[in-house]
Every structure is written in C-alpha cells, then in structure tokens.
CSV table of C-alpha atoms in Angstrom, one decimal:
chain,number,residue,atom,x,y,z
A,254,UNK,CA,-34.5,68.6,58.6
A,255,UNK,CA,-34.2,72.2,57.6
A,256,UNK,CA,-37.2,74.2,56.3
A,257,UNK,CA,-38.0,73.8,52.6
A,258,UNK,CA,-36.4,75.9,50.0
A,259,UNK,CA,-39.4,77.6,48.3
A,260,UNK,CA,-39.4,78.2,44.6
A,261,UNK,CA,-41.4,80.7,42.5
A,262,UNK,CA,-41.5,79.3,39.0
A,263,UNK,CA,-42.0,81.9,36.2
A,264,UNK,CA,-42.8,80.2,32.9
A,265,UNK,CA,-44.8,77.0,32.4
A,266,UNK,CA,-43.7,76.0,28.9
A,267,UNK,CA,-41.6,72.9,28.1
A,268,UNK,CA,-38.9,73.6,30.6
A,269,UNK,CA,-41.1,74.9,33.4
A,270,UNK,CA,-43.3,71.8,33.3
A,271,UNK,CA,-40.1,69.8,33.3
A,272,UNK,CA,-39.1,71.5,36.5
A,273,UNK,CA,-42.5,70.8,38.1
A,274,UNK,CA,-42.3,67.1,37.1
A,275,UNK,CA,-38.8,66.7,38.6
A,276,UNK,CA,-39.8,68.4,41.9
A,277,UNK,CA,-42.9,66.3,42.2
A,278,UNK,CA,-41.3,62.9,41.2
A,279,UNK,CA,-38.0,63.3,43.0
A,280,UNK,CA,-38.9,65.1,46.2
A,281,UNK,CA,-37.3,62.5,48.5
A,282,UNK,CA,-34.1,62.2,46.5
A,283,UNK,CA,-33.7,66.0,46.2
A,284,UNK,CA,-34.3,66.5,49.9
A,285,UNK,CA,-31.7,63.8,50.8
A,286,UNK,CA,-29.1,65.2,48.4
A,287,UNK,CA,-29.8,68.9,49.2
A,288,UNK,CA,-30.1,68.5,53.0
A,289,UNK,CA,-33.5,70.1,52.9
A,290,UNK,CA,-36.8,69.8,51.0
A,291,UNK,CA,-37.3,71.8,47.8
A,292,UNK,CA,-40.9,72.9,47.1
A,293,UNK,CA,-42.7,75.0,44.5
A,294,UNK,CA,-44.9,77.5,46.3
A,295,UNK,CA,-46.1,79.7,43.4
A,296,UNK,CA,-46.1,79.8,39.7
A,297,UNK,CA,-46.7,82.4,37.0
A,298,UNK,CA,-48.1,82.0,33.5
A,299,UNK,CA,-50.5,84.0,31.4
A,300,UNK,CA,-53.3,81.4,31.2
A,301,UNK,CA,-54.0,79.5,34.4
A,302,UNK,CA,-56.7,77.4,32.5
A,303,UNK,CA,-54.4,76.0,29.9
A,304,UNK,CA,-53.9,72.2,30.0
A,305,UNK,CA,-50.2,71.7,30.8
A,306,UNK,CA,-50.1,67.9,31.5
A,307,UNK,CA,-49.1,68.5,35.2
A,308,UNK,CA,-50.9,68.9,38.5
A,309,UNK,CA,-50.4,72.5,39.4
A,310,UNK,CA,-53.4,72.7,41.9
A,311,UNK,CA,-51.2,73.0,45.0
A,312,UNK,CA,-49.4,76.2,43.8
A,313,UNK,CA,-50.4,79.8,44.1
A,314,UNK,CA,-50.9,81.6,40.8
A,315,UNK,CA,-49.6,84.9,39.6
A,316,UNK,CA,-50.3,86.1,36.1
A,317,UNK,CA,-47.6,88.8,36.6
A,318,UNK,CA,-44.1,87.4,37.1
A,319,UNK,CA,-43.0,90.6,38.8
A,320,UNK,CA,-45.6,89.9,41.5
A,321,UNK,CA,-44.3,86.3,41.8
A,322,UNK,CA,-40.8,87.6,42.2
A,323,UNK,CA,-41.8,89.7,45.2
A,324,UNK,CA,-43.8,87.1,47.1
A,325,UNK,CA,-42.9,86.6,50.7
A,326,UNK,CA,-43.2,82.8,50.3
A,327,UNK,CA,-40.6,82.6,47.5
A,328,UNK,CA,-36.9,82.1,48.3
A,329,UNK,CA,-35.6,81.4,44.8
A,330,UNK,CA,-37.1,82.9,41.7
A,331,UNK,CA,-36.8,80.4,38.8
A,332,UNK,CA,-37.1,82.2,35.4
A,333,UNK,CA,-37.8,80.0,32.4
A,334,UNK,CA,-39.9,82.4,30.3
A,335,UNK,CA,-37.2,83.6,27.9
A,336,UNK,CA,-36.6,86.9,26.2
A,337,UNK,CA,-34.0,89.5,27.1
A,338,UNK,CA,-36.4,92.4,27.7
A,339,UNK,CA,-39.9,92.7,29.0
A,340,UNK,CA,-41.3,90.5,31.7
A,341,UNK,CA,-38.2,88.2,32.1
A,342,UNK,CA,-35.9,91.2,32.7
A,343,UNK,CA,-38.3,93.1,34.9
A,344,UNK,CA,-39.2,90.1,37.0
A,345,UNK,CA,-35.5,89.1,37.5
A,346,UNK,CA,-34.6,92.6,38.5
A,347,UNK,CA,-37.6,92.6,40.9
A,348,UNK,CA,-36.5,89.3,42.5
A,349,UNK,CA,-33.0,90.6,43.1
A,350,UNK,CA,-34.3,93.8,44.6
A,351,UNK,CA,-36.5,91.7,46.9
A,352,UNK,CA,-33.5,89.7,48.1
A,353,UNK,CA,-34.2,86.5,46.2
A,354,UNK,CA,-31.7,84.2,44.6
A,355,UNK,CA,-32.3,83.6,40.9
A,356,UNK,CA,-32.0,80.5,38.7
A,357,UNK,CA,-32.5,81.1,35.0
A,358,UNK,CA,-32.4,79.3,31.7
A,359,UNK,CA,-32.3,82.6,29.8
A,360,UNK,CA,-29.1,82.9,27.9
A,361,UNK,CA,-30.3,86.0,25.9
A,362,UNK,CA,-31.1,87.9,29.2
A,363,UNK,CA,-27.6,87.3,30.6
A,364,UNK,CA,-25.8,87.9,27.2
A,365,UNK,CA,-27.4,91.3,27.1
A,366,UNK,CA,-27.7,92.3,30.8
A,367,UNK,CA,-25.5,89.8,32.7
A,368,UNK,CA,-23.1,92.3,34.0
A,369,UNK,CA,-25.7,94.7,35.5
A,370,UNK,CA,-27.7,91.8,36.9
A,371,UNK,CA,-24.7,90.1,38.4
A,372,UNK,CA,-23.5,93.4,40.1
A,373,UNK,CA,-27.0,94.0,41.5
A,374,UNK,CA,-27.3,90.4,42.8
A,375,UNK,CA,-23.9,90.4,44.4
A,376,UNK,CA,-24.4,93.8,46.0
A,377,UNK,CA,-27.4,92.2,47.7
A,378,UNK,CA,-25.6,89.0,48.6
A,379,UNK,CA,-27.7,87.1,46.2
A,380,UNK,CA,-27.0,84.5,43.5
A,381,UNK,CA,-27.7,84.1,39.8
A,382,UNK,CA,-27.3,80.6,38.6
A,383,UNK,CA,-27.7,79.7,34.9
A,384,UNK,CA,-26.5,76.2,34.1
A,385,UNK,CA,-29.6,75.6,32.0
A,386,UNK,CA,-28.8,78.6,29.8
A,387,UNK,CA,-25.8,77.0,28.1
A,388,UNK,CA,-25.8,73.6,26.4
A,389,UNK,CA,-28.9,72.2,28.1
A,390,UNK,CA,-28.2,69.2,30.3
A,391,UNK,CA,-24.4,69.5,30.0
A,392,UNK,CA,-22.9,70.8,33.3
A,393,UNK,CA,-20.4,73.1,31.6
A,394,UNK,CA,-20.9,76.1,33.9
A,395,UNK,CA,-20.2,73.8,36.9
A,396,UNK,CA,-17.1,72.4,35.1
A,397,UNK,CA,-15.7,75.9,34.6
A,398,UNK,CA,-16.5,77.4,37.9
A,399,UNK,CA,-15.7,74.4,40.1
A,400,UNK,CA,-14.0,71.5,38.4
A,401,UNK,CA,-11.5,73.6,36.5
A,402,UNK,CA,-11.3,76.5,38.9
A,403,UNK,CA,-7.5,76.0,39.3
A,404,UNK,CA,-6.9,76.1,35.6
A,405,UNK,CA,-6.1,79.0,33.3
A,406,UNK,CA,-8.5,78.3,30.5
A,407,UNK,CA,-6.8,78.5,27.1
A,408,UNK,CA,-9.7,77.9,24.7
A,409,UNK,CA,-13.4,77.2,24.8
A,410,UNK,CA,-14.9,75.5,21.7
A,411,UNK,CA,-18.0,73.7,20.8
A,412,UNK,CA,-21.2,73.0,19.0
A,413,UNK,CA,-23.9,74.8,21.1
A,414,UNK,CA,-27.0,74.8,19.0
A,415,UNK,CA,-28.7,71.5,18.4
A,416,UNK,CA,-31.0,72.8,15.7
A,417,UNK,CA,-28.0,73.8,13.5
A,418,UNK,CA,-26.3,70.5,14.2
A,419,UNK,CA,-29.4,68.6,13.2
A,420,UNK,CA,-29.7,70.6,10.0
A,421,UNK,CA,-26.1,70.1,9.0
A,422,UNK,CA,-25.9,66.4,9.9
A,423,UNK,CA,-29.3,65.7,8.2
A,424,UNK,CA,-28.0,67.4,5.0
A,425,UNK,CA,-24.9,65.2,5.2
A,426,UNK,CA,-26.7,61.9,5.9
A,427,UNK,CA,-29.7,62.4,3.6
A,428,UNK,CA,-28.1,64.4,0.8
A,429,UNK,CA,-30.8,67.1,1.1
A,430,UNK,CA,-30.3,70.8,0.4
A,431,UNK,CA,-30.4,73.4,3.2
A,432,UNK,CA,-33.9,74.7,2.4
A,433,UNK,CA,-35.5,71.2,2.5
A,434,UNK,CA,-33.9,70.4,5.9
A,435,UNK,CA,-34.7,73.8,7.3
A,436,UNK,CA,-38.4,73.2,6.5
A,437,UNK,CA,-38.2,69.8,8.0
A,438,UNK,CA,-36.8,71.2,11.2
A,439,UNK,CA,-39.6,73.8,11.3
A,440,UNK,CA,-42.2,71.0,11.0
A,441,UNK,CA,-40.6,69.1,13.8
A,442,UNK,CA,-40.7,72.1,16.1
A,443,UNK,CA,-36.9,72.4,16.4
A,444,UNK,CA,-36.7,76.1,15.3
A,445,UNK,CA,-37.3,79.1,17.5
A,446,UNK,CA,-40.3,81.4,16.7
A,447,UNK,CA,-37.6,83.6,15.1
A,448,UNK,CA,-35.6,81.0,13.2
A,449,UNK,CA,-32.6,83.3,12.8
A,450,UNK,CA,-31.9,82.9,16.5
A,451,UNK,CA,-30.9,79.4,15.6
A,452,UNK,CA,-29.6,79.3,12.0
A,453,UNK,CA,-28.1,82.8,12.3
A,454,UNK,CA,-25.9,81.7,15.1
A,455,UNK,CA,-27.4,84.2,17.6
A,456,UNK,CA,-28.5,81.6,20.2
A,457,UNK,CA,-25.2,79.9,20.1
A,458,UNK,CA,-23.4,83.2,20.2
A,459,UNK,CA,-25.2,84.1,23.4
A,460,UNK,CA,-24.0,80.9,25.0
A,461,UNK,CA,-20.4,81.4,23.8
A,462,UNK,CA,-20.3,84.9,25.3
A,463,UNK,CA,-21.4,83.5,28.7
A,464,UNK,CA,-18.7,80.8,28.7
A,465,UNK,CA,-16.1,83.4,27.7
A,466,UNK,CA,-16.9,85.5,30.7
A,467,UNK,CA,-16.4,82.6,33.1
A,468,UNK,CA,-13.4,81.1,31.3
A,469,UNK,CA,-11.4,84.4,30.9
A,470,UNK,CA,-12.7,86.5,33.8
A,471,UNK,CA,-14.1,89.2,31.5
A,472,UNK,CA,-17.4,91.0,31.2
A,473,UNK,CA,-20.0,89.4,28.9
A,474,UNK,CA,-19.4,90.9,25.5
A,475,UNK,CA,-22.0,89.3,23.1
A,476,UNK,CA,-21.8,92.3,20.8
A,477,UNK,CA,-18.2,91.4,20.0
A,478,UNK,CA,-19.0,87.8,19.0
A,479,UNK,CA,-18.2,87.3,15.3
A,480,UNK,CA,-21.4,85.7,14.0
A,481,UNK,CA,-22.1,83.8,10.8
A,482,UNK,CA,-25.0,81.4,10.4
A,483,UNK,CA,-25.4,78.3,8.4
A,484,UNK,CA,-27.7,79.6,5.7
A,485,UNK,CA,-25.0,79.8,3.1
A,486,UNK,CA,-23.7,76.2,3.6
A,487,UNK,CA,-24.7,74.3,0.5
A,488,UNK,CA,-25.1,70.6,-0.1
A,489,UNK,CA,-22.1,70.9,-2.4
A,490,UNK,CA,-20.0,72.1,0.6
A,491,UNK,CA,-21.3,69.2,2.7
A,492,UNK,CA,-20.4,66.6,0.1
A,493,UNK,CA,-17.0,68.1,-0.8
A,494,UNK,CA,-16.0,68.4,2.8
A,495,UNK,CA,-17.0,64.7,3.4
A,496,UNK,CA,-14.9,63.6,0.4
A,497,UNK,CA,-11.9,65.3,2.0
A,498,UNK,CA,-12.6,63.7,5.5
A,499,UNK,CA,-14.3,66.7,7.1
A,500,UNK,CA,-17.7,67.6,8.4
A,501,UNK,CA,-19.2,71.1,8.6
A,502,UNK,CA,-20.3,72.4,12.0
A,503,UNK,CA,-21.5,75.7,13.4
A,504,UNK,CA,-18.6,76.0,15.8
A,505,UNK,CA,-18.0,78.5,18.6
A,506,UNK,CA,-14.4,79.3,19.5
A,507,UNK,CA,-13.3,81.7,22.2
A,508,UNK,CA,-9.7,82.4,23.3
A,509,UNK,CA,-7.9,85.3,25.1
A,510,UNK,CA,-4.8,86.3,23.2
A,511,UNK,CA,-2.3,89.1,23.4
A,512,UNK,CA,-4.4,91.0,20.9
A,513,UNK,CA,-7.6,90.6,23.0
A,514,UNK,CA,-10.6,88.4,23.3
A,515,UNK,CA,-11.5,86.4,20.2
A,516,UNK,CA,-15.1,85.1,20.0
A,517,UNK,CA,-16.5,83.6,16.9
A,518,UNK,CA,-19.5,81.5,16.1
A,519,UNK,CA,-19.1,80.5,12.4
A,520,UNK,CA,-19.3,77.4,10.1
A,521,UNK,CA,-16.1,75.5,10.2
A,522,UNK,CA,-14.7,72.2,8.8
A,523,UNK,CA,-13.6,69.8,11.4
A,524,UNK,CA,-12.1,66.3,11.0
A,525,UNK,CA,-14.8,63.7,10.4
A,526,UNK,CA,-13.2,61.3,12.9
A,527,UNK,CA,-12.9,63.9,15.7
A,528,UNK,CA,-15.4,64.0,18.6
A,529,UNK,CA,-16.9,67.2,17.1
A,530,UNK,CA,-17.0,65.6,13.6
A,531,UNK,CA,-18.9,62.6,14.9
A,532,UNK,CA,-21.5,64.7,16.7
A,533,UNK,CA,-24.9,63.8,15.3
A,534,UNK,CA,-28.4,65.3,15.5
A,535,UNK,CA,-29.4,67.8,18.2
A,536,UNK,CA,-26.6,66.9,20.6
A,537,UNK,CA,-24.2,69.6,21.9
A,538,UNK,CA,-20.5,69.3,22.7
A,539,UNK,CA,-18.2,71.7,24.5
A,540,UNK,CA,-14.5,71.4,24.5
A,541,UNK,CA,-12.5,73.1,27.3
A,542,UNK,CA,-8.7,73.5,27.3
A,543,UNK,CA,-6.9,74.3,30.6
A,544,UNK,CA,-3.2,74.8,31.2
A,545,UNK,CA,-3.1,72.0,33.8
A,546,UNK,CA,-5.9,69.6,32.8
A,547,UNK,CA,-5.4,69.7,29.1
A,548,UNK,CA,-8.4,69.2,26.9
A,549,UNK,CA,-11.7,67.8,28.2
A,550,UNK,CA,-14.9,67.1,26.1
A,551,UNK,CA,-18.4,67.4,27.5
A,552,UNK,CA,-21.2,65.9,25.3
A,553,UNK,CA,-24.9,65.6,25.8
A,554,UNK,CA,-28.4,66.9,25.0
A,555,UNK,CA,-28.4,70.6,24.5
A,556,UNK,CA,-32.2,71.2,24.9
A,557,UNK,CA,-35.5,69.6,25.7
A,558,UNK,CA,-37.7,69.3,28.7
A,559,UNK,CA,-35.7,66.8,30.8
A,560,UNK,CA,-32.2,67.9,30.1
A,561,UNK,CA,-32.9,71.6,30.6
A,562,UNK,CA,-35.0,71.1,33.7
A,563,UNK,CA,-32.3,68.8,35.1
A,564,UNK,CA,-29.8,71.7,34.8
A,565,UNK,CA,-32.3,74.1,36.5
A,566,UNK,CA,-32.7,71.8,39.4
A,567,UNK,CA,-28.9,71.2,39.7
A,568,UNK,CA,-28.6,75.0,40.4
A,569,UNK,CA,-31.6,74.9,42.8
A,570,UNK,CA,-30.0,72.0,44.8
A,571,UNK,CA,-26.7,73.8,45.0
A,572,UNK,CA,-28.5,76.8,46.5
A,573,UNK,CA,-30.3,74.5,49.0
A,574,UNK,CA,-26.9,73.0,50.0
A,575,UNK,CA,-25.6,76.5,50.7
A,576,UNK,CA,-23.1,76.7,47.8
A,577,UNK,CA,-22.6,80.4,47.1
A,578,UNK,CA,-20.5,81.4,44.1
A,579,UNK,CA,-20.3,84.7,42.1
A,580,UNK,CA,-22.4,84.7,38.9
A,581,UNK,CA,-19.4,84.4,36.6
A,582,UNK,CA,-17.0,82.7,38.9
A,583,UNK,CA,-15.3,85.8,40.3
A,584,UNK,CA,-17.0,88.9,41.7
A,585,UNK,CA,-18.8,90.9,38.9
A,586,UNK,CA,-17.0,94.1,39.8
A,587,UNK,CA,-13.6,92.3,39.3
A,588,UNK,CA,-14.5,91.2,35.8
A,589,UNK,CA,-12.2,92.8,33.2
A,590,UNK,CA,-13.4,94.9,30.3
A,591,UNK,CA,-12.4,92.8,27.3
A,592,UNK,CA,-10.7,94.2,24.3
A,593,UNK,CA,-12.5,92.6,21.3
A,594,UNK,CA,-10.2,91.1,18.7
A,595,UNK,CA,-11.0,89.6,15.4
A,596,UNK,CA,-9.6,86.1,14.9
A,597,UNK,CA,-6.0,86.1,13.7
A,598,UNK,CA,-5.0,82.6,14.4
A,599,UNK,CA,-3.8,81.0,11.1
A,600,UNK,CA,-5.7,77.9,9.8
A,601,UNK,CA,-6.2,76.0,6.6
A,602,UNK,CA,-9.2,77.2,4.6
A,603,UNK,CA,-11.6,75.5,2.2
A,604,UNK,CA,-12.4,77.7,-0.8
A,605,UNK,CA,-15.1,77.0,-3.4
A,606,UNK,CA,-15.8,79.2,-6.3
A,607,UNK,CA,-17.2,79.0,-9.8
A,608,UNK,CA,-15.0,80.3,-12.6
A,609,UNK,CA,-15.4,80.9,-16.3
A,610,UNK,CA,-14.0,77.8,-18.0
A,611,UNK,CA,-11.3,79.5,-20.1
A,612,UNK,CA,-7.6,79.4,-20.3
A,613,UNK,CA,-5.8,81.3,-17.5
A,614,UNK,CA,-8.8,81.6,-15.2
A,615,UNK,CA,-7.4,79.4,-12.5
A,616,UNK,CA,-4.0,81.0,-12.7
A,617,UNK,CA,-5.5,84.4,-11.9
A,618,UNK,CA,-7.1,83.0,-8.8
A,619,UNK,CA,-3.8,81.4,-7.8
A,620,UNK,CA,-2.0,84.7,-8.3
A,621,UNK,CA,-4.4,86.4,-5.9
A,622,UNK,CA,-3.7,83.8,-3.3
A,623,UNK,CA,0.0,83.9,-3.8
A,624,UNK,CA,0.1,87.7,-3.6
A,625,UNK,CA,-1.7,87.4,-0.2
A,626,UNK,CA,1.0,84.9,1.0
A,627,UNK,CA,-1.4,81.9,0.8
A,628,UNK,CA,-0.1,78.6,-0.5
A,629,UNK,CA,-2.3,75.9,-2.0
A,630,UNK,CA,-2.4,72.4,-0.4
A,631,UNK,CA,-5.1,70.8,-2.6
A,632,UNK,CA,-6.9,71.9,-5.7
A,633,UNK,CA,-9.7,70.2,-7.6
A,634,UNK,CA,-11.9,71.2,-10.6
A,635,UNK,CA,-15.4,69.7,-10.7
A,636,UNK,CA,-17.9,69.1,-13.4
A,637,UNK,CA,-21.4,68.5,-12.1
A,638,UNK,CA,-24.7,67.6,-13.8
A,639,UNK,CA,-26.6,70.8,-14.5
A,640,UNK,CA,-23.6,73.2,-14.5
A,641,UNK,CA,-23.3,75.5,-17.4
A,642,UNK,CA,-20.7,74.3,-20.0
A,643,UNK,CA,-18.9,77.6,-19.8
A,644,UNK,CA,-18.4,77.4,-16.0
A,645,UNK,CA,-16.1,75.4,-13.8
A,646,UNK,CA,-16.4,74.7,-10.1
A,647,UNK,CA,-13.0,74.9,-8.4
A,648,UNK,CA,-12.2,73.7,-4.9
A,649,UNK,CA,-9.0,74.8,-3.1
A,650,UNK,CA,-7.7,73.8,0.3
A,651,UNK,CA,-5.0,76.2,1.5
A,652,UNK,CA,-2.2,75.7,3.9
A,653,UNK,CA,-2.5,77.6,7.1
A,654,UNK,CA,-3.3,81.3,6.4
A,655,UNK,CA,-4.3,84.3,8.5
A,656,UNK,CA,-8.0,85.1,8.3
A,657,UNK,CA,-7.2,88.6,7.2
A,658,UNK,CA,-5.1,87.3,4.3
A,659,UNK,CA,-7.9,85.0,3.2
A,660,UNK,CA,-10.4,87.8,3.2
A,661,UNK,CA,-8.0,90.0,1.3
A,662,UNK,CA,-7.4,87.4,-1.4
A,663,UNK,CA,-11.1,86.4,-1.9
A,664,UNK,CA,-11.9,90.1,-2.0
A,665,UNK,CA,-9.6,90.4,-5.0
A,666,UNK,CA,-11.1,87.5,-6.9
A,667,UNK,CA,-13.9,89.6,-8.4
A,668,UNK,CA,-11.3,91.9,-10.1
A,669,UNK,CA,-9.9,89.0,-12.1
A,670,UNK,CA,-12.9,88.9,-14.4
A,671,UNK,CA,-13.1,85.1,-14.2
A,672,UNK,CA,-15.3,84.7,-11.1
A,673,UNK,CA,-19.0,83.7,-11.4
A,674,UNK,CA,-21.0,84.6,-8.2
A,675,UNK,CA,-19.5,84.7,-4.8
A,676,UNK,CA,-16.7,82.5,-3.5
A,677,UNK,CA,-17.2,80.4,-0.3
A,678,UNK,CA,-14.4,80.4,2.3
A,679,UNK,CA,-14.7,78.2,5.4
A,680,UNK,CA,-12.1,77.8,8.1
A,681,UNK,CA,-10.8,74.3,8.8
A,682,UNK,CA,-10.5,74.1,12.6
A,683,UNK,CA,-7.9,71.8,14.1
A,684,UNK,CA,-9.5,69.9,17.0
C-alpha cells in the first residue's frame, strides 16, 4: 500500500476533535477506500494541556498554526479554526506557499478571500477543498462540482443556517416570541460568539456566495449578497403565515439572469407542505436546479461534530485517492467577474401593517398598491387581545409583484397618515 497521507490539523475544537475521532476509529476503512492510509502527524492549538476528550499523545504539537502549515511531515493542512483574518488566513496562505493541499471548514475565509487563495493554490498545483464549509454533512459541493458537472445550473436555493431554522421552527411549534427562543438558543450553545453571524444571515450568506461561485462560474462575491436576518420576524408573522398554509424560513436564493447575479439571504414564506416548509430544527436543505437534471433536494445536518468532521474527511479521502479539481470547479483565473443584480423576479408578497382604525384608511393603502401596479389576492383585518382600540392590524397577500414595486408602495404608506409603525413585507417563494 502507498505511503500514508499526512495531515496537519489546525484547531481542536468540536470539529477538530471530530476529525481526530474519525481518523482513529475508521483507520482501516479509510485506508481501504482511499487506497492509502491517512494519518494525523501534527496538531495545533493554543493550550496543549486542555482536556479535549481524545488521545492526542501520538501527535506533534505546534502552538502556532503557521509553523504547523510549514512542517515537512504534513502533506495536507486541515484548517478548522475559523475566522477570516488572523491565524486562519495566515496559516492557510503559509500552507499553500509551502506546497500543501488545504482542507478547510472555514466559510468566512473563503467568502472574503476565496479568489486570491484559489489562484495562489492553483498556481502551485495545490488544492483547496471545503465541503465542510457549506451545509455541514450535506455533500453539496461534491454534487455541484461532480454529480451535476454536465448541467447548467439555473438556481440554488436553501436553508443554510441551522440556528435560524431552529429559532423559526421553535417559535412556530411552541408559540414563543423571537426574544424568548433566541435566549433559549443561546443557552443551548447554538449561537456563534457573535450571534449576528447567525441571526443576521451572515453565516448563511457566506455559504450562498460559495455555492454561487461554483454553480455559475463566477468569482465569490459575498459583498453583493442581499442580507436580511430574522430579528424582525414576529410571532404574529409566524402564526399568520401558518394560517395561510406557509412557513417562514431564512432562505438563500441565487440565480444568474440577464441582469446579472442575484444573491439574497432573506426571510421568505414557503408552502408548509413543501420540503423546505417541512424542515424542522437545526437541519439544513439545499435545492439545486439544473437544465438537464431538473430539481434535486439535499437534506441533512448542517453542523455539529460528526457531520462536519465527516465532510472534512470526505475531502481528505478524495485527495488521498488522487482526485484533483479546481477550488470552484473551473480554474480560478477563468471565473467571471459577476455583475451584481438586485432581485427582480416577481413573486407574491405577504404584507402586515397596523393602521389607524378609521374610515378610508385601508383604501389609502390599497391606492398605494394599485398605483405601483400591485393587485391584492387576499386581505384580512385582525383584532387581537391587547391591541389599542384605535388601531387595526391588516394582512394583505399580493399577486405576483416585482420587488422594486413592493418597496416603492410600502415606502409610500407613511405618507398616507394612517400607518402606525413600520410595515412588514416578506416575499412568498415558489418552491
């Protein structure tokens, strides 16, 4: 059998220890499937004395991940530290410069620096593999770069942050407000150290930008992703959507149109009986649409020790087998510079607003919509316990309308003099 593929593992948190456990527990299976043994030779972490619930005694230690990346006894640098600057970036650049292949779970690093890193790696004849960076254990990168390689991808869509999906489904099932479920998620350890990475849509936006690059052959353009988090989704919206047969999801959608590359990660209503609508808890789902294959749905755990480490090791085994692919499916220098485009695809919209309960109030709102060319499909006035007697909550579902027209209409609501607070507008996505 060939010589072992030697790994340098930077980061011994949840995912790093998961990698250690798989390498130790499945050594024979991995060697049989990869055609050669895979072994960890050195690791890097700040505190060698910390109890990590794994036997690390056989590995050399480096407190500096850059030193690990440059070691002579490392063939593949495995980066699971996280962060798009600092040690993760410096060590990855050092590994490439030293002629190592790189496997990473770091979606932020690639979303911000993927183009430069890919060009540097490919100029050296090296690989960057990142299955674990997008949707945890779901093999979506492999699906795009290999299984669907003969397809022109029409649309990428999905729920890509398990914490947000947990919060929204918990609100729906328990009838709890956002703040209560947010705190519950914090107590359970589901939130990042900076919670806005999760609930602000940033983490999921990183993932969408990476999928877009592969799907459409464009440079990673995270800065062009339209981001809106879930902080403004109320329990009222959850309940009203459910009454109409919908669920609210933080949904990523990317498509290449004649206007340019549309990328958005925003709350949307989806049919409750659709695969996305039925997605519960921390599970992720990615929907890929190809011109030949049609629509395929990939569903599975989007985070956690086992699923993410499984994805890391899938990349490692591909390298051991000799599979060599460009970082984003085609050579980095051939990736097109995308033209960012705001979403223009018409869709129905859910509108919720509070109006002064007086004659003609609703007619003024309807006039704003009509003047913007938006027709009303459903309309409902609600009276809820605790509402002021002089206020009325109005729910409107529109027929298909262009996003710009909806923004124009809702922007004019304030001038009517009948609006109380800010209106809520949520796109209804057809899936």
